[in-house]
CSV table of C-alpha atoms in Angstrom, one decimal:
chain,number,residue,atom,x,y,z
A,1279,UNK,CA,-14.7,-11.7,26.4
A,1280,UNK,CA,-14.2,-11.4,22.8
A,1281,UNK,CA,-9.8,-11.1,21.6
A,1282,UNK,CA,-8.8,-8.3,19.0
A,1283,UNK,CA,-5.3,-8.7,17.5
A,1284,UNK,CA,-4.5,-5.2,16.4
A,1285,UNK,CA,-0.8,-5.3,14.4
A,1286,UNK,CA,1.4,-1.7,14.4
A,1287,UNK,CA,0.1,-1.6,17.9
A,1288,UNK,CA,3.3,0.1,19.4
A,1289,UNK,CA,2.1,4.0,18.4
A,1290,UNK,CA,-0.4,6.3,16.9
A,1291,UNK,CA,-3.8,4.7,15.5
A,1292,UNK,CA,-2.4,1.0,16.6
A,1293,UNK,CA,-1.9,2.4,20.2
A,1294,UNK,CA,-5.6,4.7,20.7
A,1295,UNK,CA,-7.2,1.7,18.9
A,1296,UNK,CA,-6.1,-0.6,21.6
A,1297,UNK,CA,-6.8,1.9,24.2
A,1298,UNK,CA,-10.7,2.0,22.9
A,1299,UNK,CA,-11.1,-1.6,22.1
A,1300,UNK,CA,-9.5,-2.6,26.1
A,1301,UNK,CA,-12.3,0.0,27.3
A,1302,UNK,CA,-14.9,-1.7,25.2
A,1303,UNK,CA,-13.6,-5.0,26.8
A,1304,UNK,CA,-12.2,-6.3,24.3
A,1305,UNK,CA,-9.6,-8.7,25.6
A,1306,UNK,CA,-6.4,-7.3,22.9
A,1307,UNK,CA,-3.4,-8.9,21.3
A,1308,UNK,CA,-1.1,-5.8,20.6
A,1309,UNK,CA,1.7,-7.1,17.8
A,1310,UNK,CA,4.5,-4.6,16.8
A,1311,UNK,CA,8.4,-4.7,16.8
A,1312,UNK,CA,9.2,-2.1,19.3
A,1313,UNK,CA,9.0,-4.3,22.4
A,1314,UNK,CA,9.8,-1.3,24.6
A,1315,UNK,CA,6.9,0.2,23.2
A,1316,UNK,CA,4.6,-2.5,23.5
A,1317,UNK,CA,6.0,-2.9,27.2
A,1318,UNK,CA,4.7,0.6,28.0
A,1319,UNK,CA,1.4,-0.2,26.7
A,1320,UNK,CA,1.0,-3.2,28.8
A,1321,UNK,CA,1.7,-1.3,31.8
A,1322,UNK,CA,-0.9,1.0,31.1
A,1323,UNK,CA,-3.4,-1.1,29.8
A,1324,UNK,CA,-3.2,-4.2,32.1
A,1325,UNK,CA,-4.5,-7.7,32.3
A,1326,UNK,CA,-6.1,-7.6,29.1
A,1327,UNK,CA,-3.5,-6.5,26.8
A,1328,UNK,CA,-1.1,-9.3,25.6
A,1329,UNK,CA,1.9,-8.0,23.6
A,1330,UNK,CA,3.2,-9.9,20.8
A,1331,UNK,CA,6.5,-9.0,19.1
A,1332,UNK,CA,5.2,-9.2,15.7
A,1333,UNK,CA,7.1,-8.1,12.4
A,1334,UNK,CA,4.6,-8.6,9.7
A,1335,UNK,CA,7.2,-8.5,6.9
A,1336,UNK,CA,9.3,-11.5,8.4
A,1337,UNK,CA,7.4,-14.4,7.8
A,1338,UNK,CA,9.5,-16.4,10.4
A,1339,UNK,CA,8.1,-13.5,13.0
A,1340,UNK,CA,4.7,-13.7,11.4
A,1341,UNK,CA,5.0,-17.8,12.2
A,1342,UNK,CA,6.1,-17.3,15.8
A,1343,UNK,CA,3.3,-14.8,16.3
A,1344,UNK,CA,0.7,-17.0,15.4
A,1345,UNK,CA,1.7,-19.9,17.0
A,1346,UNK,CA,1.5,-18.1,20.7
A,1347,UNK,CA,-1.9,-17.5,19.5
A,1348,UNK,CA,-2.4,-20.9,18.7
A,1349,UNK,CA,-1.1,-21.9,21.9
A,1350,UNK,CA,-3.0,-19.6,24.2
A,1351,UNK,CA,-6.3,-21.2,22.3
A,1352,UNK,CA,-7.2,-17.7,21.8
A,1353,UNK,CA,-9.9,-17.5,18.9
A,1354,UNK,CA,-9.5,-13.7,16.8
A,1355,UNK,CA,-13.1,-12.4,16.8
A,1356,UNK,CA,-11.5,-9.1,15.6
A,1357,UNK,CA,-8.5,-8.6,13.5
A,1358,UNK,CA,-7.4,-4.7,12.6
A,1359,UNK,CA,-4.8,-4.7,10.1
A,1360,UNK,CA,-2.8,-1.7,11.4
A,1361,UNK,CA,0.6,-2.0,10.3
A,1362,UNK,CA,1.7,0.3,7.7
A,1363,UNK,CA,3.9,3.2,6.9
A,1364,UNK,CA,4.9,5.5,4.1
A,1365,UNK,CA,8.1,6.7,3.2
A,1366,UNK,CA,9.3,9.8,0.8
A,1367,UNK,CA,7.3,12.2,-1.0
A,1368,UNK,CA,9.7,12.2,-4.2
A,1369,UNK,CA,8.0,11.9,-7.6
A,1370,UNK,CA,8.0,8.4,-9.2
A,1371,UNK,CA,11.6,9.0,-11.3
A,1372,UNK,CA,13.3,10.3,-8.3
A,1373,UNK,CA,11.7,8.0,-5.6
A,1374,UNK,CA,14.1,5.6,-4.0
A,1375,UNK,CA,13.5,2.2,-4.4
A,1376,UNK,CA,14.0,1.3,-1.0
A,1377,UNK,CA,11.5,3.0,0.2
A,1378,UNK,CA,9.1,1.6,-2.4
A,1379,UNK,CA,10.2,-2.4,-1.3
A,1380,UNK,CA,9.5,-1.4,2.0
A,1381,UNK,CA,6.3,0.1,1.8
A,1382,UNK,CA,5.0,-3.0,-0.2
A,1383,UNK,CA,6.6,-5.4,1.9
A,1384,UNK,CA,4.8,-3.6,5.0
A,1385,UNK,CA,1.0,-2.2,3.3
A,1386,UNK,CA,0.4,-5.2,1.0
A,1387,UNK,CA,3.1,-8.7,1.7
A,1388,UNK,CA,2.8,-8.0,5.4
A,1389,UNK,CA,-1.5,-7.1,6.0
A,1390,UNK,CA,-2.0,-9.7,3.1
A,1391,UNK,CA,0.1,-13.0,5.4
A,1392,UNK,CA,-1.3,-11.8,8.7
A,1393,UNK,CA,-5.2,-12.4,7.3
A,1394,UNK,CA,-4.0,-15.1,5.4
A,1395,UNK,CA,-2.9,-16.2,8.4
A,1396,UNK,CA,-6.0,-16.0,10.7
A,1397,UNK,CA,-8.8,-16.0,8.1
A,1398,UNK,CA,-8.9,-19.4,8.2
A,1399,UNK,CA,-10.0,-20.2,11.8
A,1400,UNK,CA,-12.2,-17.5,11.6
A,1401,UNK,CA,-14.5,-18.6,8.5
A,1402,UNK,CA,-13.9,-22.1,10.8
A,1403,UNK,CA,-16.0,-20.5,13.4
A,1404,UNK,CA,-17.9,-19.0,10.8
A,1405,UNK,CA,-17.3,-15.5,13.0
A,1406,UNK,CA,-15.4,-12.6,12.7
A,1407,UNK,CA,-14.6,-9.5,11.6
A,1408,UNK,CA,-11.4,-8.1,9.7
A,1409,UNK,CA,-11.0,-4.2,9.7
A,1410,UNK,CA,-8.3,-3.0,7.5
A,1411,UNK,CA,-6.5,0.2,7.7
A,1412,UNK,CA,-6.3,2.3,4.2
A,1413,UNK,CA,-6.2,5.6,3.5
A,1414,UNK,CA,-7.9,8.0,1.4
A,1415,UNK,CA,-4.5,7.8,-0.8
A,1416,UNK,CA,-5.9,4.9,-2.2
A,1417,UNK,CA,-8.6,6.5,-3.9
A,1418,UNK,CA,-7.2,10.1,-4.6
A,1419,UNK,CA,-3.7,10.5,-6.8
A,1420,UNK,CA,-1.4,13.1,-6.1
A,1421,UNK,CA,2.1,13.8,-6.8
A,1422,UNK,CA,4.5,12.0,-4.6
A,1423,UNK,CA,1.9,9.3,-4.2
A,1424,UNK,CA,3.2,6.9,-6.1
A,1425,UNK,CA,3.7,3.5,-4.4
A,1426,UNK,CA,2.3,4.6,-1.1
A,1427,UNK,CA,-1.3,5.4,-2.9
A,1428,UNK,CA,-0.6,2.3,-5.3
A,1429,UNK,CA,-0.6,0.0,-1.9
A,1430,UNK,CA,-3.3,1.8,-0.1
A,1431,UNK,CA,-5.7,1.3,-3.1
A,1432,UNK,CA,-4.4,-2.5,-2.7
A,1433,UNK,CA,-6.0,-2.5,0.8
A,1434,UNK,CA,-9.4,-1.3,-0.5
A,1435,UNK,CA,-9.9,-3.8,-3.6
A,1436,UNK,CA,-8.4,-6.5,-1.2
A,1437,UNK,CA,-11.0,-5.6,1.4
A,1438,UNK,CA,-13.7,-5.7,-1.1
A,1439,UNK,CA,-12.4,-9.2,-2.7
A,1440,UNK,CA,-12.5,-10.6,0.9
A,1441,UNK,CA,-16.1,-9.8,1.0
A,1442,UNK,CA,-16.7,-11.6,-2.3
A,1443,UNK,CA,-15.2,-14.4,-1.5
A,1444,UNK,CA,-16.8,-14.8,2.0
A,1445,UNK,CA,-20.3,-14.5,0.7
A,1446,UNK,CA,-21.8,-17.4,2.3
A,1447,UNK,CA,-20.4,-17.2,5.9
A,1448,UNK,CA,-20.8,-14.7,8.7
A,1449,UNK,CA,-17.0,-13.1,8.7
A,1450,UNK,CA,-17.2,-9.7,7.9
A,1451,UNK,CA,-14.9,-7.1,6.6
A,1452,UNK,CA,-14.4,-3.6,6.3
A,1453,UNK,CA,-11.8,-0.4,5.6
A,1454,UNK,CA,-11.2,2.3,7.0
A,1455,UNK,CA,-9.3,5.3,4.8
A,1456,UNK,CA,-8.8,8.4,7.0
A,1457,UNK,CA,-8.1,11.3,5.3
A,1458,UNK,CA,-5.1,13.7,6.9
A,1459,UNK,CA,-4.5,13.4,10.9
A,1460,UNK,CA,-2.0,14.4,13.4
A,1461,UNK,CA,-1.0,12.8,16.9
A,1462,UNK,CA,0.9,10.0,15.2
A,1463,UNK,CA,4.6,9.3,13.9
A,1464,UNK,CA,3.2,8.9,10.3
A,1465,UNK,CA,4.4,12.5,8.9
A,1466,UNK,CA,7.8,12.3,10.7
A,1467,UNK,CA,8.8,8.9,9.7
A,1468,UNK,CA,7.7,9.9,5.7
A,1469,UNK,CA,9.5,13.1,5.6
A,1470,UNK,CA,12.9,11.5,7.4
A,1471,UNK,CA,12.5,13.1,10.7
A,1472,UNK,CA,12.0,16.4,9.1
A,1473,UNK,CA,10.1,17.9,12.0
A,1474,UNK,CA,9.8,21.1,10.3
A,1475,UNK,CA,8.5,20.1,7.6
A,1476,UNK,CA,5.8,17.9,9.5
A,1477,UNK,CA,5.5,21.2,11.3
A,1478,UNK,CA,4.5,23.0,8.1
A,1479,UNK,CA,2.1,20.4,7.2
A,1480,UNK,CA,0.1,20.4,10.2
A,1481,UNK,CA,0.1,24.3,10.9
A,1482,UNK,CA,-3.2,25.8,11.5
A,1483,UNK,CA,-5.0,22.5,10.7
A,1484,UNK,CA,-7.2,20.8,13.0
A,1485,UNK,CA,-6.7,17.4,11.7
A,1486,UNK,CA,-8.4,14.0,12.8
A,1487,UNK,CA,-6.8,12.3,15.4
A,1488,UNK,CA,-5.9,8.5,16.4
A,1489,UNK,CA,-8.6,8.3,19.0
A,1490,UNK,CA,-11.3,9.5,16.0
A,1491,UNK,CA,-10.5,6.1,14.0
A,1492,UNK,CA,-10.0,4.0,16.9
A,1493,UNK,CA,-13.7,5.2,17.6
A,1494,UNK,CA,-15.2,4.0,14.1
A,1495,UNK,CA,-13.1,0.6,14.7
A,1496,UNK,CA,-15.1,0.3,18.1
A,1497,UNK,CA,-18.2,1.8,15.8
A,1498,UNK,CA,-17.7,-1.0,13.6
A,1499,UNK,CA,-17.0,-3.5,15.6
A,1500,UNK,CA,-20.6,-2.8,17.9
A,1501,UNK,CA,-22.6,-3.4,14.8
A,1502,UNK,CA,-25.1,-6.0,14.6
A,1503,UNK,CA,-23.7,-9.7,13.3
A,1504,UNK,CA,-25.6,-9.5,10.2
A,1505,UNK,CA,-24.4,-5.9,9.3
A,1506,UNK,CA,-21.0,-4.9,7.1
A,1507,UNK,CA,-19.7,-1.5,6.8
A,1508,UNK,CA,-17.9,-2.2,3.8
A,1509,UNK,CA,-15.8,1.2,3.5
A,1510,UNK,CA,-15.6,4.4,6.1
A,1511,UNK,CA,-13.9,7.4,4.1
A,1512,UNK,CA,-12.8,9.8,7.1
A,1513,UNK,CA,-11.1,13.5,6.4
A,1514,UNK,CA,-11.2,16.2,8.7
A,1515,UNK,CA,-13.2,19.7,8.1
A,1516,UNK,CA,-10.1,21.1,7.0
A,1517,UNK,CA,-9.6,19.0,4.3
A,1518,UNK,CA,-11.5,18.5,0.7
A,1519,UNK,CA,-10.8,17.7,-2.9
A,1520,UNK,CA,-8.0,19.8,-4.9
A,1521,UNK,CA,-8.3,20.9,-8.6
A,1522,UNK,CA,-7.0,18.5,-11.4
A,1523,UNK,CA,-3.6,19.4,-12.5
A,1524,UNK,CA,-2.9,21.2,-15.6
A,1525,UNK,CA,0.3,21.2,-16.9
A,1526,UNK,CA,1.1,24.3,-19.2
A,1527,UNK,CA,3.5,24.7,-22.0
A,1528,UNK,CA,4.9,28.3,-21.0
């Protein structure tokens, strides 16, 4: 039985994605800081679910986690680098810096240690595959972007600099950037528990869900050893490119 390790396992894409990769039997290593959270999931998912309190910002928590790995002589044949969050939608000279710490320390620090952590073993065994989480942020600007987009488009060069520097060995590594989707915490925790504004945002959309990408990380996962899927860009219908901005001296 191969052993995920999915981090932000507690809700949305973390949770579905260890839902699809248990039913794929995948033996899976749920790490997230709500340990309520992660309790539920083990009820439901059972014998093959081990939760990990893992917060990938401490690296004292980071340490710990790892070393129950260690421990357990599990061997990572899939890592998903899942933790991640946004926070604010305020233009750059209004956004609170905060916020902007946090969101690097989670998106870039934290996914950064945890495959520093466990690429080693894995180019070891000369097997493996790391699947990042990004977002179509990190390619597409738009206002109220700002450091959120800055550390999504860190994921995607990061993922593509992995596979430079792994030419030569059979670990693979990929990124998935959905595009806007529903079901998860995401909107609420960004806009401050603004419910109605998440409302708004969501209104008469059908959006991609958490199930859809923790189907291309099973996709993904199911291909053939000698086959990368470097990038997966995923929107829904509902969504497509806007107009550049023109700003207009009125």
């Amino acid at each position: 039985m191969k052993t995920a390790f999915v981090t932000g396992a507690s809700a949305g894409f973390g949770k579905a994605i260890c839902r699809a990769l248990i039913a794929d039997n995948y033996r899976v290593i749920g790490g997230a800081r709500r340990a309520d959270k992660l309790a539920e999931l083990k009820r439901e998912l059972g014998e093959h679910f081990i939760a990990l309190p893992l917060d990938v910002t401490d690296a004292a928590s980071l340490d710990a986690a790892c070393e129950s790995i260690r421990d357990a002589s599990l061997h990572i044949d899939l890592l998903v680098n899942n933790a991640g969050l946004a926070l604010g939608i305020d233009r750059a000279q209004s956004a609170d810096a905060k916020n902007w710490e946090r969101m690097i320390a989670t998106n870039v620090t934290g996914l950064a240690m945890v495959t520093h952590k466990l690429l080693p073993a894995m180019v070891e065994a000369n097997n493996g595959l790391i699947i990042n989480i990004g977002s179509i942020a990190g390619t597409y600007p738009y206002p109220g972007g700002n450091v959120y987009g800055a550390s999504k488009a860190f994921v995607k060069q990061f993922s593509l600099n992995l596979r430079a520097d792994l030419a030569g060995t059979k670990v693979r590594v990929s990124n998935i950037e959905p595009g806007l989707c529903s079901g998860t915490e995401f909107s609420l925790v960004r806009l401050a528990g603004d419910q109605d504004a998440v409302n708004a945002l969501y209104r008469d959309v059908e959006a991609i869900r958490p199930e859809d990408l923790a189907n291309t990380v099973v996709w993904i996962a199911g291909q053939p050893p000698h086959v990368n899927i470097n990038s997966v860009e995923i929107m829904p219908v509902a969504q497509s490119y806007a107009a550049l901005n023109i700003a207009r001296n009125l």
